[in-house]
Coordinates of C-alpha atoms in Angstrom, one line a residue:
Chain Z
X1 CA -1.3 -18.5 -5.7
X2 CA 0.4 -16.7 -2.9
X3 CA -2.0 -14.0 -1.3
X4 CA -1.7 -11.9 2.2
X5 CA -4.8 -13.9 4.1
X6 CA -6.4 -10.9 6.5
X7 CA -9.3 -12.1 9.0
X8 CA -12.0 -10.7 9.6
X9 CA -13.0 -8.7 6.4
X10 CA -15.6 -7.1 7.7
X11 CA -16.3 -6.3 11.6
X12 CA -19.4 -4.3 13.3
X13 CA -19.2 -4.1 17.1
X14 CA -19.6 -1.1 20.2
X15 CA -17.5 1.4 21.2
X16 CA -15.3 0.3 24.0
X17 CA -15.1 -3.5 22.6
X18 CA -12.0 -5.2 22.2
X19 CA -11.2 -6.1 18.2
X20 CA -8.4 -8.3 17.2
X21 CA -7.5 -8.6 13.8
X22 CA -5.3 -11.2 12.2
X23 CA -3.1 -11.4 9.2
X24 CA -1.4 -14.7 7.6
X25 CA 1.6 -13.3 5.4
X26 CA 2.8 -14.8 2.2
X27 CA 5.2 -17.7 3.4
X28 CA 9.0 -16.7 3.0
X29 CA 8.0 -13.1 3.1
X30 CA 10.1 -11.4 6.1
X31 CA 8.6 -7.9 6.7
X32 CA 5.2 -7.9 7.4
X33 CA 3.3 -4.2 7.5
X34 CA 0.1 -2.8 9.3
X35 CA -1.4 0.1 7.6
X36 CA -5.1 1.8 7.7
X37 CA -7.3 3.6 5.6
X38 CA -9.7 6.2 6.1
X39 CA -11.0 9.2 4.2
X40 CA -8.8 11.7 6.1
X41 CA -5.9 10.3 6.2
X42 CA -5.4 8.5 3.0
X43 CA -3.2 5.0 3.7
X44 CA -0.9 5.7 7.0
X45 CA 1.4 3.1 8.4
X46 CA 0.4 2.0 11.9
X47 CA 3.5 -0.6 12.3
X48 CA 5.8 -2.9 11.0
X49 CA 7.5 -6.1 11.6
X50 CA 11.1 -8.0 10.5
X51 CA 11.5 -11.2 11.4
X52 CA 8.7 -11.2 13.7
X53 CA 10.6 -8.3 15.9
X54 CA 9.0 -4.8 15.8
X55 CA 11.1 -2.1 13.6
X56 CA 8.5 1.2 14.0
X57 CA 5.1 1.3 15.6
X58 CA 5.8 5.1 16.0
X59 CA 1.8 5.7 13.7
X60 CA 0.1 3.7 16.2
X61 CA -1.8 5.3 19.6
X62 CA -0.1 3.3 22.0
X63 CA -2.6 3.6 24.7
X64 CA -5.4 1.4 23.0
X65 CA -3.3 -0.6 19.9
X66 CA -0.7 -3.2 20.0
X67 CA 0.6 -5.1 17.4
X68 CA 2.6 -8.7 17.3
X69 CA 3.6 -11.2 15.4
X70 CA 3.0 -14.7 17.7
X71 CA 5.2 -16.9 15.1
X72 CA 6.3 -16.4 11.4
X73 CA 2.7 -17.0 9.9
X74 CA 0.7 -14.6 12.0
X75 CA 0.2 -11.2 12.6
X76 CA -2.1 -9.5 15.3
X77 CA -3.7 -6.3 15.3
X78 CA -5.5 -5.5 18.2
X79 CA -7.6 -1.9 19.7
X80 CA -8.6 -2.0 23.4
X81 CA -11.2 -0.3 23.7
X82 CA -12.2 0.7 20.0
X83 CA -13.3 4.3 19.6
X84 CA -15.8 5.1 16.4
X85 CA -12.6 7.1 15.2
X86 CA -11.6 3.6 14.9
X87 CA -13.5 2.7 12.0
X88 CA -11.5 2.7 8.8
X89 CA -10.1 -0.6 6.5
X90 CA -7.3 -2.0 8.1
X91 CA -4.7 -3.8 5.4
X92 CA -2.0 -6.2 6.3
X93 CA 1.0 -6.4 3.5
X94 CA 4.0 -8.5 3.0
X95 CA 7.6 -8.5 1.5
X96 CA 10.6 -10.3 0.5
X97 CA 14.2 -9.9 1.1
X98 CA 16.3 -7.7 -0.9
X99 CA 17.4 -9.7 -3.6
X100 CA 14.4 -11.9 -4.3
X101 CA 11.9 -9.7 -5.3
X102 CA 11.5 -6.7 -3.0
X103 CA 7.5 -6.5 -3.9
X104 CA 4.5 -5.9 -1.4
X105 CA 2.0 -7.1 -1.3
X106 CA -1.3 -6.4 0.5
X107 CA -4.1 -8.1 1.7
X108 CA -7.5 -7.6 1.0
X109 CA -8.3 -5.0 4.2
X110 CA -10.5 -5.7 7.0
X111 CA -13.1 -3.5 7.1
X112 CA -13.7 -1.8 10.6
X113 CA -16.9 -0.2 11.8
X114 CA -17.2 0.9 15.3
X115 CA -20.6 2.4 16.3
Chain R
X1 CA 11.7 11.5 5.0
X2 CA 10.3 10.9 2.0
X3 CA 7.6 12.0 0.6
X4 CA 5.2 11.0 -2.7
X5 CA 2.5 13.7 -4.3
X6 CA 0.0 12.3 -6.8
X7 CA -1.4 16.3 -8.0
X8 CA -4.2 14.8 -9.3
X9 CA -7.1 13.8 -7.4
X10 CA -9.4 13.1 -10.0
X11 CA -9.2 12.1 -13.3
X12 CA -12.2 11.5 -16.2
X13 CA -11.8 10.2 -19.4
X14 CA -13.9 8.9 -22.1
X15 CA -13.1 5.1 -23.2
X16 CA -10.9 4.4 -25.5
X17 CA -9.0 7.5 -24.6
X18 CA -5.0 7.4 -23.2
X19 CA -4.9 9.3 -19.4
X20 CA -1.4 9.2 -17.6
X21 CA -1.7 9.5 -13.8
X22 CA 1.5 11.7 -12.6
X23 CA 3.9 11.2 -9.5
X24 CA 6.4 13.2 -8.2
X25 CA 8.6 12.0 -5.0
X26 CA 10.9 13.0 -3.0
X27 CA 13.8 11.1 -0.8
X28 CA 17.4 11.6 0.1
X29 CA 18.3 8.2 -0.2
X30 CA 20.0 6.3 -3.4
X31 CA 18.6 3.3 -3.1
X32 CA 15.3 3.2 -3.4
X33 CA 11.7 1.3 -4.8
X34 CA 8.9 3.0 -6.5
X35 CA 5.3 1.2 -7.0
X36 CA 2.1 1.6 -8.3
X37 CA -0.7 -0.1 -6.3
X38 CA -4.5 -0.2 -7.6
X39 CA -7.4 0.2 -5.3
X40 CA -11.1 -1.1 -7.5
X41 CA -14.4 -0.2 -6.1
X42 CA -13.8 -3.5 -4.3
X43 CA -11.4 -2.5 -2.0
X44 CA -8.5 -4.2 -1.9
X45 CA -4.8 -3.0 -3.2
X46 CA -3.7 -4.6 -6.6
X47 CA 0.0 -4.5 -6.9
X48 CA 1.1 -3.4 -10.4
X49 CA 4.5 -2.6 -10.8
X50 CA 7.8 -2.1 -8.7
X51 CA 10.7 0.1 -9.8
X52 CA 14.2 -0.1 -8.7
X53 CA 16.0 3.2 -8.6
X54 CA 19.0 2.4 -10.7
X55 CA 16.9 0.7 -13.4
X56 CA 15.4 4.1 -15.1
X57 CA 14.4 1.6 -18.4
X58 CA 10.4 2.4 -18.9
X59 CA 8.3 -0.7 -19.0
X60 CA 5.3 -1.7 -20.8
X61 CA 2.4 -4.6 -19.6
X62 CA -0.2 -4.5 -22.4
X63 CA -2.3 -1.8 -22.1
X64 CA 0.1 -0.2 -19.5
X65 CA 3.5 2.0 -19.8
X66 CA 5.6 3.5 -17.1
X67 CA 7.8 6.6 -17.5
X68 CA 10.9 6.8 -14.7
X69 CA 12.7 9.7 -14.5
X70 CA 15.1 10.4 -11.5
X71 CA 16.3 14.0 -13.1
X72 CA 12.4 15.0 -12.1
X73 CA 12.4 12.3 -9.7
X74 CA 8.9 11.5 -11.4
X75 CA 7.1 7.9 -11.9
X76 CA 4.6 8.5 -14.0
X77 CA 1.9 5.8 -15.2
X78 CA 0.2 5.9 -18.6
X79 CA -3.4 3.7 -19.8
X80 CA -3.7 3.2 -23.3
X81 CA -7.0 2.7 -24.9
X82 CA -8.6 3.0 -21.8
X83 CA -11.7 0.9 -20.7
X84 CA -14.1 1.1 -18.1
X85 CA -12.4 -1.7 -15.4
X86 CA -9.9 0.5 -15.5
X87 CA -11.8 2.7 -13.3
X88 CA -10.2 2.9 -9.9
X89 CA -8.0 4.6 -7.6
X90 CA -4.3 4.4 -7.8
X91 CA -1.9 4.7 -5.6
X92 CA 2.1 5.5 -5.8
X93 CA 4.7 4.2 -3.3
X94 CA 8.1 4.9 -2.4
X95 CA 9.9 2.4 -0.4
X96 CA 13.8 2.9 1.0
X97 CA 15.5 -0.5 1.1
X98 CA 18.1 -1.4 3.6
X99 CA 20.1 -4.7 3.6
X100 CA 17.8 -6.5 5.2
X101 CA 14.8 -6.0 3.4
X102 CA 11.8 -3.8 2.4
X103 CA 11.5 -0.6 4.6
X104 CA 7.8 0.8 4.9
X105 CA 6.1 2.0 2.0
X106 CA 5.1 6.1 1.9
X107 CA 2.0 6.0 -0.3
X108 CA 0.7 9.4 -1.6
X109 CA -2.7 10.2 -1.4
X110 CA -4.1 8.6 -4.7
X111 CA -5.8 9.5 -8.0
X112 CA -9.6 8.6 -8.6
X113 CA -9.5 7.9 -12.2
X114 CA -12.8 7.0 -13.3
X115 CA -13.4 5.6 -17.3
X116 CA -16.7 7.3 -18.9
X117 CA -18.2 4.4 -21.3

């Protein structure tokens, strides 16, 4: 059963620590997507990826995030140094190519707590 | 830009009893995706259905129905007989897509629909 795989699911740590998160898209999929959660600000779009090459990162602060995608099977989401405005679920989500399916998928969040 | 508005933030119904959770978008584009994504207690996004915009055909999974309409660019999203799992928050989506693939998803801000046993 294909699934989005998102590491870790849940994270505690201090304000000014460095917090990567990692995502394992479904295989095939060619668009990979970054989004977060929080109360305020419903689901936002932090980045996104094609073919491992960045298309719009424009919802991400660019002093303390960066996003990649190392190879085909993983994406990176890291904050350096994490702020407790951090704190919010972080999802990962996938997608096909036009023609074979066009449906995204998420993964199930990693949950982000920065005190 | 596009844009997706879910009016209802909060929805309560009895079990057993139909509820349709309403979405109106908005986008200058053609060509085009619409989704419905459903968020449990639990967390995580449940993908439910995707809608091209040329196919305006409603569609029906069990206890489920979908209602596309372009002429009031709504996507609306009906439970019948509902039961208590159904409890969640639900989410529409718009996504534009370009030759290449998906382009990012605008979600709007949900509907807490919560089933009263």
């Amino acid at each position: 059963d294909a699934r989005v795989t998102q590491t870790p699911r849940h994270k505690v740590t201090e304000m000014g620590q460095e917090v990567t998160m990692r995502c394992q898209p479904i295989l095939g999929h060619n668009t990979v997507f970054w989004y977060r959660q929080t109360m305020m600000q419903g689901l936002e779009l932090l980045a996104y990826f094609r073919n491992r090459a960045p298309l719009d990162d424009s919802g991400m602060p660019k002093d303390r995030f960066s996003a990649e995608m190392p190879d085909a099977t993983l994406a990176t989401l890291k904050i350096q140094p994490s702020e407790p405005r951090d704190s919010a679920v972080y999802f990962c989500a996938s997608g096909l190519r036009r023609g074979s399916g066009n449906t995204i998928y998420f993964g199930e969040g990693s949950w982000l707590t920065v005190v | 830009a596009q844009k997706v508005t879910q009016a209802q933030t909060e929805i309560s119904v009895v079990e057993k009893e139909d509820v349709t959770l309403d979405c109106v978008y908005e986008t200058r584009d053609t060509t085009y995706y619409l989704f419905w994504y459903k968020q449990p207690p639990s967390g995580e996004l449940v993908f439910l259905i995707r809608r091209n915009s040329f196919d305006e055909q409603n569609e029906i999974s069990g206890r489920y129905s979908w209602n596309f309409q372009k002429s009031t660019s709504s996507f609306n999203f009906t439970i019948t007989a509902s039961q208590v799992v159904d409890s969640a928050v639900y989410f529409c989506a718009l996504s534009l897509i370009s030759n290449f693939g998906n382009e990012k998803l605008t979600f709007g801000t949900g509907t807490r629909l919560t089933i009263i046993p």
